[in-house]
XYZ file of C-alpha atoms in Angstrom:
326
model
C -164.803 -130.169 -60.078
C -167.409 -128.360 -61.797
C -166.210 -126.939 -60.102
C -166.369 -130.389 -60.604
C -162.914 -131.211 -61.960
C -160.476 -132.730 -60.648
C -160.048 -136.753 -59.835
C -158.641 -139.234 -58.007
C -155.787 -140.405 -59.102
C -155.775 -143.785 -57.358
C -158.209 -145.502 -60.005
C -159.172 -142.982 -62.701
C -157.618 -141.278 -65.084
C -159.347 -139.746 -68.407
C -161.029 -138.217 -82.738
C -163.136 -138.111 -84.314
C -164.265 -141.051 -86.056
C -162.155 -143.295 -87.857
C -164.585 -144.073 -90.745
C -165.213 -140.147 -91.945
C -162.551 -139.289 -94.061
C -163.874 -142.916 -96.224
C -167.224 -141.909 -95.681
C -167.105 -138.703 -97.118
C -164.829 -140.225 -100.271
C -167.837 -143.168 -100.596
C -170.602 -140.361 -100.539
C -168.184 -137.905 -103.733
C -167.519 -141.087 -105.687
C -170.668 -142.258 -105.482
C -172.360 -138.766 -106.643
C -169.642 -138.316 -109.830
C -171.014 -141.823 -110.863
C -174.572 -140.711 -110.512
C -175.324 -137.760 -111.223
C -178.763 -137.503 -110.737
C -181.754 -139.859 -109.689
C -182.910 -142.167 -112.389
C -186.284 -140.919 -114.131
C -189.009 -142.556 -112.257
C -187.285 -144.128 -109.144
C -188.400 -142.792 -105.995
C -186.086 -140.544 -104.451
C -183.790 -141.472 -101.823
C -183.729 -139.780 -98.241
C -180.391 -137.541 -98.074
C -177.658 -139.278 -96.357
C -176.952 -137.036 -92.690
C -174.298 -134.669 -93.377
C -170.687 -136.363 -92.722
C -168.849 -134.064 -90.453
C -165.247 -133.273 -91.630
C -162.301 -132.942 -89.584
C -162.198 -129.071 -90.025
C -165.507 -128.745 -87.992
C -164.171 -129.480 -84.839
C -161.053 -127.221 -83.341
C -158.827 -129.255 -81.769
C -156.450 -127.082 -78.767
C -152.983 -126.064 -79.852
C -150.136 -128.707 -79.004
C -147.375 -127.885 -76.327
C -148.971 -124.581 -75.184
C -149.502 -122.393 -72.241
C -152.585 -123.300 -70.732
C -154.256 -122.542 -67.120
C -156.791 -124.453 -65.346
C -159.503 -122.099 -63.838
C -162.535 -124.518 -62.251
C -162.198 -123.238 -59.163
C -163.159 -119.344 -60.552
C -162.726 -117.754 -63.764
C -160.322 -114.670 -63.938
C -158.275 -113.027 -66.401
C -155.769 -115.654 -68.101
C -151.978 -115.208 -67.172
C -150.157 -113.205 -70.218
C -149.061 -116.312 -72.945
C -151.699 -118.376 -72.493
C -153.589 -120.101 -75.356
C -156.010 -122.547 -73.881
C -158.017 -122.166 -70.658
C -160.306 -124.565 -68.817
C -163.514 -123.272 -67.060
C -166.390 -124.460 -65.466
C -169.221 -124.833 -67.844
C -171.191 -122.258 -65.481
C -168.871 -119.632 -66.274
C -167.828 -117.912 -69.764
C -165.234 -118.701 -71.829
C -161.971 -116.529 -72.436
C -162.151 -114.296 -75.262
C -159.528 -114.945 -77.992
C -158.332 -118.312 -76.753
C -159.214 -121.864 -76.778
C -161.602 -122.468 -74.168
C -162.584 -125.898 -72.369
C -165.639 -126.590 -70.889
C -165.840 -128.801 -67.613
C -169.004 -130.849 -66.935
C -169.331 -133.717 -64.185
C -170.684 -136.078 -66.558
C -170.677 -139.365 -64.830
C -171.426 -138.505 -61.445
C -174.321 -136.362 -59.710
C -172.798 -133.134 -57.730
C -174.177 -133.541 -54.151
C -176.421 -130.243 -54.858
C -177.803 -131.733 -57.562
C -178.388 -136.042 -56.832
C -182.098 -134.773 -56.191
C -182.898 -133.337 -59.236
C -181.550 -136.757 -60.959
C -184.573 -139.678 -61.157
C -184.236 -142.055 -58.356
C -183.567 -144.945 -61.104
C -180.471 -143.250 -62.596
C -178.522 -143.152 -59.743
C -176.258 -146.338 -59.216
C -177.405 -148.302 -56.658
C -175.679 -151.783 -54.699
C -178.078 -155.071 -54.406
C -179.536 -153.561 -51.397
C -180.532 -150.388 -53.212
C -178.588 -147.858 -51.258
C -177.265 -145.411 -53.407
C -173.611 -146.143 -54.774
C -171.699 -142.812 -53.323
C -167.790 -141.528 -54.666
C -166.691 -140.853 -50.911
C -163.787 -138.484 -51.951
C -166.595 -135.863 -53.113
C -169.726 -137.298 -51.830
C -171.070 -137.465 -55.473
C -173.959 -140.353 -56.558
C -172.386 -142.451 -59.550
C -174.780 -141.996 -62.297
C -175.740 -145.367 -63.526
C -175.038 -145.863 -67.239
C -175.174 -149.863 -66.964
C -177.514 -150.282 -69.951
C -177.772 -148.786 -73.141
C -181.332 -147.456 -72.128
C -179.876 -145.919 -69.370
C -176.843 -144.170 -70.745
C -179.058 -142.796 -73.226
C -181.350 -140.692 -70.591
C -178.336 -139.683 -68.558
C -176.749 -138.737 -72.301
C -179.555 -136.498 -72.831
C -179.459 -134.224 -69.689
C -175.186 -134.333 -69.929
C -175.858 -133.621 -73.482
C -178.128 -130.535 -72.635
C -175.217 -128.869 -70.241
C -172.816 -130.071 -73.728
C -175.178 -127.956 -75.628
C -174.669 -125.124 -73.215
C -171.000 -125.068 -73.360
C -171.446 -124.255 -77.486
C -173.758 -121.757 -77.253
C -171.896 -120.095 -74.911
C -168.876 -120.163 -77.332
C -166.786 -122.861 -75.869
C -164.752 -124.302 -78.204
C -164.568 -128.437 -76.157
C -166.464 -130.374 -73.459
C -164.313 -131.931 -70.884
C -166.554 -134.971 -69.292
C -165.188 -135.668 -65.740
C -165.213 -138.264 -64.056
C -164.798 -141.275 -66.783
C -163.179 -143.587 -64.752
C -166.208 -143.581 -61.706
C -166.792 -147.562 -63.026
C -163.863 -148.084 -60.615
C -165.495 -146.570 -57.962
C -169.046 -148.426 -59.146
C -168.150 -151.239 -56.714
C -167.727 -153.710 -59.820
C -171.423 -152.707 -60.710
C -170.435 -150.946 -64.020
C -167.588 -151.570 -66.152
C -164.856 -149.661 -68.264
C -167.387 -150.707 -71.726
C -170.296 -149.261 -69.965
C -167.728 -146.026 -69.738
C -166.620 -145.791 -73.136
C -170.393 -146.137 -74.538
C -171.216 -143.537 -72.190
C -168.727 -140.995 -73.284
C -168.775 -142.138 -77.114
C -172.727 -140.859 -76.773
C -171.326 -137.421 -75.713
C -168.513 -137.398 -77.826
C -171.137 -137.652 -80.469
C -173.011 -135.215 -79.557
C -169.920 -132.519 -79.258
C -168.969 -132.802 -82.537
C -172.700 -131.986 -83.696
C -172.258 -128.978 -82.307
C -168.849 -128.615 -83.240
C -166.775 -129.164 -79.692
C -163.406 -131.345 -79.533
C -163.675 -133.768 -76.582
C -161.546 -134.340 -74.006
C -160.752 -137.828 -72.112
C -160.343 -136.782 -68.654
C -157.540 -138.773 -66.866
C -158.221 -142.476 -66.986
C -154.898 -143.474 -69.199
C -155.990 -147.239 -69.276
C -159.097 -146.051 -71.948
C -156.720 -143.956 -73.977
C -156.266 -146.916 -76.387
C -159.938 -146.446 -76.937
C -159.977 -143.303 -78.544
C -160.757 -143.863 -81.955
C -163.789 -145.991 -80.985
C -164.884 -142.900 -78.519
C -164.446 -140.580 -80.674
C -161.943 -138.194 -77.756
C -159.996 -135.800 -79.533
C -157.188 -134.670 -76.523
C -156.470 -135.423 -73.325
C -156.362 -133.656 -69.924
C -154.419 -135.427 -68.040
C -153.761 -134.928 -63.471
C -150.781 -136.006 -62.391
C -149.330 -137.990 -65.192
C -146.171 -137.391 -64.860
C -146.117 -138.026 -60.719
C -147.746 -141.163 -62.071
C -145.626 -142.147 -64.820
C -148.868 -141.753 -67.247
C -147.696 -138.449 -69.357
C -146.501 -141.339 -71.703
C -149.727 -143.197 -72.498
C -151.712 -140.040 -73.169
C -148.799 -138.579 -75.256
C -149.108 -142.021 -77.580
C -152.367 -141.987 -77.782
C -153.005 -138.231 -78.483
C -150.305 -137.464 -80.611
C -149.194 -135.330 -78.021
C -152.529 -132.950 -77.872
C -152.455 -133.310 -74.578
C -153.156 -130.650 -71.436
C -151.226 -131.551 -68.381
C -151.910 -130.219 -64.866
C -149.793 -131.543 -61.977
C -150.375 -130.471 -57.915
C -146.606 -130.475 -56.689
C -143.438 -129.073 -57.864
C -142.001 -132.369 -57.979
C -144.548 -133.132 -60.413
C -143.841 -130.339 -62.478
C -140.017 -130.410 -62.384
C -140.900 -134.757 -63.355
C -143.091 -133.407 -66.264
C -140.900 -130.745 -67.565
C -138.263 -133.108 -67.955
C -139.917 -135.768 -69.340
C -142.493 -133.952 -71.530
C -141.464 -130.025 -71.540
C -140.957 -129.940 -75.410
C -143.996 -131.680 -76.481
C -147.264 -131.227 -74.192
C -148.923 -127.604 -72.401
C -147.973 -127.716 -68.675
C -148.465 -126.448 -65.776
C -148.576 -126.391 -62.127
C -151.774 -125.097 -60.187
C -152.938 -125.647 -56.246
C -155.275 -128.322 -55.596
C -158.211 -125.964 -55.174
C -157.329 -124.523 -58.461
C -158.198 -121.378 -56.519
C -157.821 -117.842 -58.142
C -155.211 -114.850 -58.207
C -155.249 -112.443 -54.644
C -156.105 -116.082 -52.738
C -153.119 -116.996 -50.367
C -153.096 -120.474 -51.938
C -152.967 -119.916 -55.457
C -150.091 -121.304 -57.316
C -149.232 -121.506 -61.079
C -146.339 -122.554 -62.517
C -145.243 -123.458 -66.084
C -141.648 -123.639 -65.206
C -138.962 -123.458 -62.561
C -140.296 -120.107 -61.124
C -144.018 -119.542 -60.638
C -146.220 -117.504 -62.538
C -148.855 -115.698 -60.577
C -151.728 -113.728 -62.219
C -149.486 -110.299 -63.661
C -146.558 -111.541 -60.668
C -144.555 -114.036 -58.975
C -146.862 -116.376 -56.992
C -145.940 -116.490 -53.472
C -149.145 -119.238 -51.982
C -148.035 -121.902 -50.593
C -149.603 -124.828 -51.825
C -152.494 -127.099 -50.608
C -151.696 -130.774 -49.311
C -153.432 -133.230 -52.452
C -155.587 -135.598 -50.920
C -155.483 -138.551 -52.480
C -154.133 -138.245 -55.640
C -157.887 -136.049 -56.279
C -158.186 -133.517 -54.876
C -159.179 -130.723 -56.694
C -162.090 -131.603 -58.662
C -164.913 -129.429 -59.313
C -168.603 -129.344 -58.647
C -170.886 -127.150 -60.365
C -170.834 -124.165 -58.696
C -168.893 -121.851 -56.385
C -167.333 -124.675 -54.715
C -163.923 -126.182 -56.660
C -162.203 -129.285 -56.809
C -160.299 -130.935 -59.708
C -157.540 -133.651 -58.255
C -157.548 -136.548 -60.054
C -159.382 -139.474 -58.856
């Protein structure tokens, strides 16, 4: 949902780079032996800078966190780290994530995309995520990726300047929705291009879901993980490994919750929400970091809304939300 956020579960689920800290220790050394330029060489072009790990902010581990794509409103009292739609502004004071639908067109928007980037099958009908009615994006060639990289990175590019402090790209696991016509590689060179791109303008990235591609981090370049319904589907585990435990939970049931509190309570943020990830004063809003619920200021008395599918509250961009895991 983007109120694009959340995924289906059934087939998707979503550090910097390993070479800077020996890059930046090549580049010193290197300038102690030197010194200077030797009289009459040319000069040499300045190497880019080398980012360091202090320019990107990664979120707090094991903290209170809320999930807000379906409308932004005032965080519950304890909370540290919010998630908002990258059309709205972040929270002031806390560490705020940034939502885009990076791998798939919102069905308001598959128009403005060229004709060419949207996936199509061998008869050239458009390649379609049912669940949301969202064009896959088609990032099957480097040249490709590339030109879909440079709008995704422009909305990336929004989400600094509005003071965000990380991008969280939806929707990495649409290859297994692609119909076998892209693949998890195509995926992770896609999302290593925005990764990149973050960290130039100093935003952590998060792998959304997708725990099969969490081994891939330190080739993507993701920094944390937000993670649907791992523990109703025994994936809290792989994201924890992989993450070092910097990683933002959200389940849709209070079995979910109670399964992820036991098996995770100590080490990763938590917490319940409704499907629609809808806000405070709505009858179906629900959040819950614990046994009782927390509603905005109160006890929340909504009732919750059935998942569908495993995804069912992802986000699109705009008023309308959605961020269930795909």
């Amino acid at each position: 949902m983007s109120v694009d956020g959340v995924r289906k579960k059934t087939a998707n689920r979503r550090v910097r780079p390993a070479w800077t800290g020996s890059l930046v220790a090549l580049v010193l050394a290197t300038a102690l032996l030197t010194g200077c330029d030797t009289p009459g060489e040319p000069t040499s072009p300045k190497p880019e800078p080398v980012r360091t790990a202090t320019e990107v902010r990664l979120p707090p581990r094991h903290a209170d966190w809320d999930y807000q794509l379906g409308g932004a409103y005032p965080p519950p009292s304890g909370v540290r780290v919010v998630g908002r739609d990258r059309t709205a502004s972040p929270a002031s004071g806390l560490y705020n994530i940034c939502y885009v639908n990076a791998f798939q067109a919102q069905p308001q928007e598959s128009g403005a995309w060229p004709a060419d980037l949207l996936l199509r099958d061998a008869h050239g009908k458009v390649v379609v995520d049912e669940d949301w009615g969202e064009a896959l994006l088609d990032i099957g060639t480097p040249a490709k990726r590339e030109r879909v990289a440079e709008r995704v990175n422009g909305w990336i590019d929004g989400c600094a300047d509005r003071g965000f402090d990380a991008v969280e790209p939806d929707n990495y696991d649409s290859y297994t929705r692609s119909r076998h016509l892209l693949t998890a590689t195509d995926a992770t060179a896609f999302v290593t291009l925005l990764s990149r791109h973050a960290h130039t303008r100093h935003l952590a990235t998060a792998q959304k879901n997708t725990p099969e591609l969490a081994g891939k981090r330190a080739r993507t370049g993701l920094d944390f993980a937000v993670a649907e319904e791992c523990a109703e589907f025994d994936e809290c585990g792989a994201y924890a490994d992989a993450f070092d435990d910097r990683v933002l939970v959200v389940e849709y049931s209070a079995d979910g919750l109670r399964k992820a509190l036991a098996g995770f309570g100590d080490r990763l943020g938590i917490v319940r929400r409704d499907v629609a990830l809808s806000t405070p004063g709505n009858p179906g809003y629900i959040r819950e970091t614990g046994l009782r619920p927390q509603a905005h200021g109160a006890t929340a008395t909504g009732r919750s809304v059935p998942a569908r599918n495993r995804d069912a509250g992802r986000r699109s961009c705009g008023p309308s939300p959605r961020s269930v895991r795909r």
